[in-house]
XYZ file of C-alpha atoms in Angstrom:
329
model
C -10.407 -4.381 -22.809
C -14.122 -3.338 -24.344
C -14.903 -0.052 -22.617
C -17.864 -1.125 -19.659
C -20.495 1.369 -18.083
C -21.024 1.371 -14.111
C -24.079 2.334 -12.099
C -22.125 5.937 -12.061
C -21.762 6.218 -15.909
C -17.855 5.546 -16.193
C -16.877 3.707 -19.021
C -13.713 2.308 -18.018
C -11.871 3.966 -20.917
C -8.431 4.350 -20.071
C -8.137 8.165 -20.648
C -11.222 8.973 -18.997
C -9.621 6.482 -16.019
C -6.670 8.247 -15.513
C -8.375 11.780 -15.171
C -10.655 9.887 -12.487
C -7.773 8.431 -10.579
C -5.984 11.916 -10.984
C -9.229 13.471 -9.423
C -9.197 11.191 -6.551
C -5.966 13.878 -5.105
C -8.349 16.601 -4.937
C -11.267 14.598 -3.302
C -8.908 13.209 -0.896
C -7.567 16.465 0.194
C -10.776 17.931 1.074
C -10.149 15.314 3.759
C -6.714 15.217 4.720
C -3.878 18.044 4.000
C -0.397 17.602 2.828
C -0.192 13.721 1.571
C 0.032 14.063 -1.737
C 2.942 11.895 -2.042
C 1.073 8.934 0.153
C -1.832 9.073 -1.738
C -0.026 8.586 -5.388
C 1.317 5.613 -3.505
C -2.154 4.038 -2.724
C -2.756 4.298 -6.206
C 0.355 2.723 -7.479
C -0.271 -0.133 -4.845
C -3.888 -0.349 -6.275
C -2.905 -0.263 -9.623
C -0.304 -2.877 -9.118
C -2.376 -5.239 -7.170
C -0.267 -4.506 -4.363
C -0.416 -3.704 -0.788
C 1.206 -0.612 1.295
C 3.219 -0.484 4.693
C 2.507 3.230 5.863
C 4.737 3.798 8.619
C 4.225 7.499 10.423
C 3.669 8.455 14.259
C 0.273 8.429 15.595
C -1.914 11.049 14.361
C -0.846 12.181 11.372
C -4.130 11.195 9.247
C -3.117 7.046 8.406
C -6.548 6.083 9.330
C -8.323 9.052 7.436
C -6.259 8.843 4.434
C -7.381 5.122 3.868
C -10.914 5.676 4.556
C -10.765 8.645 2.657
C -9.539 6.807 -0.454
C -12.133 4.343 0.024
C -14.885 6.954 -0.091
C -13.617 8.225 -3.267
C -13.476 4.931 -4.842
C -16.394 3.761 -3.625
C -14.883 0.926 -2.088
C -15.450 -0.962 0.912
C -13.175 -0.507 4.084
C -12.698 -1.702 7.387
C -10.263 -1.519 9.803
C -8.263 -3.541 12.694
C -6.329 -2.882 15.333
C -3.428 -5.439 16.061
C -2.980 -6.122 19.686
C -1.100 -8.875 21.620
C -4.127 -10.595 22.305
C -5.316 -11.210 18.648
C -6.214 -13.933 17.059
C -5.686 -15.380 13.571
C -9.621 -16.030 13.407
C -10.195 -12.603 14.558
C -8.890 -11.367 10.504
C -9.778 -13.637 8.509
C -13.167 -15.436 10.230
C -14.134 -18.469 11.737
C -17.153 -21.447 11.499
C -19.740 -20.859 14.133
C -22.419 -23.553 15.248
C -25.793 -22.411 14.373
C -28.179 -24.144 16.846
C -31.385 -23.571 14.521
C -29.953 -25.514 11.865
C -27.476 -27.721 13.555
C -24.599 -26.900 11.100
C -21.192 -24.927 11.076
C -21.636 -21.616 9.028
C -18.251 -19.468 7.824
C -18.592 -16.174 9.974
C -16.440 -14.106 7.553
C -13.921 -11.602 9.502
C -12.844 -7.931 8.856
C -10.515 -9.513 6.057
C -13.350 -9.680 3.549
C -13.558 -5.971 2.078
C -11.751 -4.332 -0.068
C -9.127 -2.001 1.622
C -8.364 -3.213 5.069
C -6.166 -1.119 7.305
C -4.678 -3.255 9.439
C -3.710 -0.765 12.339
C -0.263 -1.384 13.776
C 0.604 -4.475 12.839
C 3.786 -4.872 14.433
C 1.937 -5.598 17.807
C 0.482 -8.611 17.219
C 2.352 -11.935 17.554
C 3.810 -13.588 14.487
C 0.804 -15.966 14.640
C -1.632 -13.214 13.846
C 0.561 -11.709 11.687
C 1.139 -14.841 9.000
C -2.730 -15.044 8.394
C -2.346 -12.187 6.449
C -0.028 -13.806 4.557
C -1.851 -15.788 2.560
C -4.819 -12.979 1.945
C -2.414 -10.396 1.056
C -0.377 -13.014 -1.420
C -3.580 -15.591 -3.029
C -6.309 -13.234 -2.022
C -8.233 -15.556 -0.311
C -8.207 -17.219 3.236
C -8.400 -21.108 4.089
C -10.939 -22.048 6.720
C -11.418 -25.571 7.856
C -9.980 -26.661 4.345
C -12.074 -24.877 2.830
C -10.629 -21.779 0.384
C -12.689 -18.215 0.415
C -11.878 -15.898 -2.295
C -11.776 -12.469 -1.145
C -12.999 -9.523 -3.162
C -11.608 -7.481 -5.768
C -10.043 -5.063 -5.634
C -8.145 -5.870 -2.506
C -5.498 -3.882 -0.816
C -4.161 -4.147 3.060
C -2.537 -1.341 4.311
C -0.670 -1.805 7.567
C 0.399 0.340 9.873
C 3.624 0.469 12.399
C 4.972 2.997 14.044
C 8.419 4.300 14.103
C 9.112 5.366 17.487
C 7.697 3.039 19.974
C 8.888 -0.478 19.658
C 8.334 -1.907 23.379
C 6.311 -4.998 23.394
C 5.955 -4.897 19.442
C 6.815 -8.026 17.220
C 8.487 -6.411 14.272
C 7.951 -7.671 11.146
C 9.800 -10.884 9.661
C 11.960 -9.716 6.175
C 9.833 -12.290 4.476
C 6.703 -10.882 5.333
C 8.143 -6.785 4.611
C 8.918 -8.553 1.737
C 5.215 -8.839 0.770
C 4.502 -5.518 0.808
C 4.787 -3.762 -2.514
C 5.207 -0.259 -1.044
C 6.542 1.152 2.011
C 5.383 5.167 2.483
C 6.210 7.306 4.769
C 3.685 9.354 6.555
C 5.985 12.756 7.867
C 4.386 15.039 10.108
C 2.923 18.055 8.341
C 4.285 20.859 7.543
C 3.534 24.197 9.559
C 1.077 25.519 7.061
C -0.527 22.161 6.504
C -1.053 21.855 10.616
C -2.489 25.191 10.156
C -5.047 24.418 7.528
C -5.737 21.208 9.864
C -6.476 23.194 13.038
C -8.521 25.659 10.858
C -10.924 22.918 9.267
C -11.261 21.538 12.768
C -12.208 24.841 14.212
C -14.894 25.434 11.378
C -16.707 22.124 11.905
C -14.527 19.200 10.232
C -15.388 15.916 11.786
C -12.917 12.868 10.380
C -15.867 10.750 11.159
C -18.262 12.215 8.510
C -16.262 12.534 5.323
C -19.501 12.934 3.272
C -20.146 16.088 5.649
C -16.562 17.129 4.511
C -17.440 16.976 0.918
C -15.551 13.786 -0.305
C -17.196 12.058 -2.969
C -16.784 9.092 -5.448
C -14.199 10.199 -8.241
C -13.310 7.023 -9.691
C -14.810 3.216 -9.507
C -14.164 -0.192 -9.665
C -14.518 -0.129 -14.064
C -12.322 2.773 -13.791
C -9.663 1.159 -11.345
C -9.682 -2.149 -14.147
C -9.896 -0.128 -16.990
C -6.369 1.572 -15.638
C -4.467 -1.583 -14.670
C -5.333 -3.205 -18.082
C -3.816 0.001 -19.562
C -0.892 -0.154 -17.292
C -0.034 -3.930 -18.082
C -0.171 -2.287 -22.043
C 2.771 0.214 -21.559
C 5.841 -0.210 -22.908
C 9.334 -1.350 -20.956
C 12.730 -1.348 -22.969
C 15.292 -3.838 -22.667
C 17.234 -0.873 -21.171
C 14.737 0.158 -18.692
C 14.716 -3.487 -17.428
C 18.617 -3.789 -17.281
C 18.713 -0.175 -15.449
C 15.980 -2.179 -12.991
C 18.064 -5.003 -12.325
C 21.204 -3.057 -12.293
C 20.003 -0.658 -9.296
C 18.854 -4.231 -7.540
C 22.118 -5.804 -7.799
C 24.009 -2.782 -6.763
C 21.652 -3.287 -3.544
C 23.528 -6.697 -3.159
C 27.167 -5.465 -3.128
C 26.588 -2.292 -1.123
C 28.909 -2.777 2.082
C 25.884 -1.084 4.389
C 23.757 -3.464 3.594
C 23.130 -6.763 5.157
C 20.713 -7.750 2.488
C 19.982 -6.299 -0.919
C 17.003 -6.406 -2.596
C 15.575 -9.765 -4.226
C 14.329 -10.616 -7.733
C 10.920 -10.231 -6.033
C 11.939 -6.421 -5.050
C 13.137 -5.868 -9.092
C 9.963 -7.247 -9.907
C 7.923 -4.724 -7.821
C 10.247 -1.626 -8.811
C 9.294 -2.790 -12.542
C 5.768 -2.409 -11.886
C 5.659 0.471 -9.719
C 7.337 2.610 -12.613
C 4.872 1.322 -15.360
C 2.060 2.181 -13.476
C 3.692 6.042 -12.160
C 4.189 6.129 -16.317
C 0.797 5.702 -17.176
C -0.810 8.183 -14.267
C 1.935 10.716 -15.278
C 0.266 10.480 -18.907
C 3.278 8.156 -21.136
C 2.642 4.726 -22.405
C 6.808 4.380 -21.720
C 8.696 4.047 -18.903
C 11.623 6.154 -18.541
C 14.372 6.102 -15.946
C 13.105 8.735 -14.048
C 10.031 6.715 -13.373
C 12.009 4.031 -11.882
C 14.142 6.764 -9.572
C 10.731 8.368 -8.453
C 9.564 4.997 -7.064
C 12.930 3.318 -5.988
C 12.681 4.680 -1.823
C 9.000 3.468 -1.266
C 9.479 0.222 -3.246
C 12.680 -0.444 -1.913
C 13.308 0.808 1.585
C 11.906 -1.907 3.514
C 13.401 -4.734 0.918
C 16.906 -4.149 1.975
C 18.469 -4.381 5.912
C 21.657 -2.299 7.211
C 24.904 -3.265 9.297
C 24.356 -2.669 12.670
C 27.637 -0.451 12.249
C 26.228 1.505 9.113
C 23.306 2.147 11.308
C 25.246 3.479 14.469
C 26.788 6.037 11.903
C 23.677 6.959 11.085
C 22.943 5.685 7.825
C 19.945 4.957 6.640
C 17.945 2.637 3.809
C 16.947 5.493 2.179
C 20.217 7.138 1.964
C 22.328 4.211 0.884
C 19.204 3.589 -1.737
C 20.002 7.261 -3.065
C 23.543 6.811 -2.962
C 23.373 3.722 -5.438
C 20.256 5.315 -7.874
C 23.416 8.490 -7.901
C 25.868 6.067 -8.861
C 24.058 3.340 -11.385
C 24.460 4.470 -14.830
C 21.338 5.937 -16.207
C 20.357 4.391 -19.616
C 20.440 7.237 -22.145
C-alpha cells in the first residue's frame, strides 16, 4: 500500500499507524478509567473488520467507551436502543413518499455510520435483531430490492446485559456467531471508581468529550494503512495447526454442548495477527493466540446445562483446554 496523506497530515505508514492506534489508549482514558483491556479489543475488531458484543451491567462506561473511540478516530457514531417495540426499518431505513416530487426517497436509518452501538440488543425481537445481520456480515442493507452500501470503516457494537434477562430475546448461536469479539466490561476497580467520582466532582461531563480533552489520535488512512499491514504478517504452519487444534479440542470437551466452528478458528486466526502487529512483531506467536482465545471464543461455544449448575463456565473450560493443547515450540 503507497503511503496516503489525510486532511490531518497522517500518512498511513504502517509504523507511524501503529503508534497512532497505540495513542488512541491514552486519549480514550482521559474519558473513561480502567478499560484498557476493552479498548485493545475495539481495535482488534476494527482492525479485523469485525464487530464486538460488550456485555457488562449498566453503567460501567459501554456507551462512553464507544463514543469515546469514535472521537479519537474521528469517526462517525450513533447509537440505538433495542426495545420490544422496534422495528427492522427503524436500523437500517425506510422509503418515504415525498409529496413535492411525487416519488419514494430512501430515508437512511441510524445503520449508516461508522460505529453503531446498538444498545442492548437482546431486547428486541428476533425480527429486529436479523436486520443486522446482513449489515454486520455484507455491509450494506437491502431496501425495496434495492442494495445500500454502508460506509467504511464499519463496526456494530452491541450491548446485553448479564444480569437481567426478563422479557429479553437472547441471542440465536448463529447470530453470536457473527460477532468477532465478545468483551467483557467488569465493574471497576476501587481506585478506578475513585478516579471516576473525582473527575465527576471536578467538572467531567460524558456528554462533552471535547471539554474532557479527547482528541483525534488516529484516522481513517491510519486505520487502512494498519489492516493492510496486518493482512502482511506472517502465520506458520504451526501457528495455524495450534489454531485449529485449540478449536477442535472445543468439540470434544464433555462441558460443552457445542465447540467452536471453522468460522470461530477463522476469527481466533485473525484476532492474533492483528494483537501481533499492535504489540510491534510481523509474527504470530502462540501467546498471541492464548491472549485472544476468551474474547474470541467465549460466546462461540455453549455449556451442559449440568456443567453449568456446577458452576462452570465458557471461560473456564476455554482455559482449561488453551492449559492442556500442546503449545508449538
Amino acid at each position: 500500500m503507497d503511503p496516503t496523506t489525510d486532511n490531518a497530515g497522517h500518512t498511513g505508514d504502517p509504523g507511524t499507524a501503529r503508534a497512532s492506534l497505540e495513542a488512541l489508549r491514552a486519549e480514550i482514558a482521559k474519558a473513561v478509567v480502567g478499560q484498557d483491556p476493552a479498548v485493545t479489543g475495539l481495535v482488534v475488531a476494527l482492525l479485523c473488520r469485525g464487530h464486538v458484543l460488550l456485555e457488562g451491567v449498566p453503567g460501567v462506561a459501554k456507551t462512553l467507551l464507544v463514543r469515546a473511540l469514535a472521537s479519537a478516530l474521528e469517526l462517525d457514531t450513533k447509537r440505538v436502543q433495542f426495545t420490544p417495540d422496534l422495528m427492522p426499518s427503524d436500523v437500517t431505513g425506510s422509503l418515504v413518499y415525498d409529496a413535492r416530487t411525487a416519488e419514494f426517497s430512501f430515508q437512511p436509518g441510524p445503520v449508516f455510520t461508522n460505529l453503531l452501538l446498538a444498545d442492548e440488543i437482546n431486547r428486541t425481537p428476533p425480527k429486529t435483531q436479523s436486520s443486522l445481520l446482513e449489515a454486520m456480515e455484507e455491509r450494506q442493507v437491502t431496501v425495496d430490492g434495492t442494495p445500500r452500501p454502508l460506509p467504511e470503516p464499519f463496526l456494530v457494537a452491541a450491548t446485553q446485559n448479564p444480569v437481567e434477562y426478563e422479557g429479553t430475546y437472547p441471542l440465536p448461536e448463529a447470530q453470536l456467531d457473527r460477532f468477532l469479539l465478545k468483551l467483557t466490561i467488569p465493574l471497576p476497580s476501587r481506585q478506578d471508581e475513585i478516579d471516576v467520582l473525582t473527575r465527576h466532582a471536578a467538572g467531567f461531563d460524558p456528554r462533552d468529550l471535547h471539554a474532557a480533552g479527547v482528541r483525534p489520535a488516529a484516522t481513517a488512512a491510519d486505520l487502512e494503512a494498519a489492516r493492510a499491514a496486518v493482512a502482511k504478517t506472517t502465520v506458520s504452519p504451526e501457528i495455524t495447526a495450534y489454531v485449529v487444534d485449540i478449536c477442535r479440542a472445543t468439540r470434544e470437551s464433555p462441558s460443552l454442548t457445542l465447540g467452536v466452528s471453522p468460522r470461530g478458528a477463522t476469527a481466533l486466526l485473525a484476532t492474533a495477527r492483528a494483537w501481533a502487529w499492535l504489540t510491534g512483531r510481523d509474527y504470530v506467536i502462540p501467546d498471541d493466540v492464548k491472549a485472544l482465545a476468551l474474547p474470541t471464543l467465549r460466546h462461540r461455544v455453549q455449556l451442559r446445562p449440568e456443567a453449568e449448575m456446577e458452576g462452570v463456565t465458557a471461560d473456564s473450560v476455554i482455559n482449561a483446554l488453551l492449559a492442556h493443547v500442546p503449545v508449538p515450540r
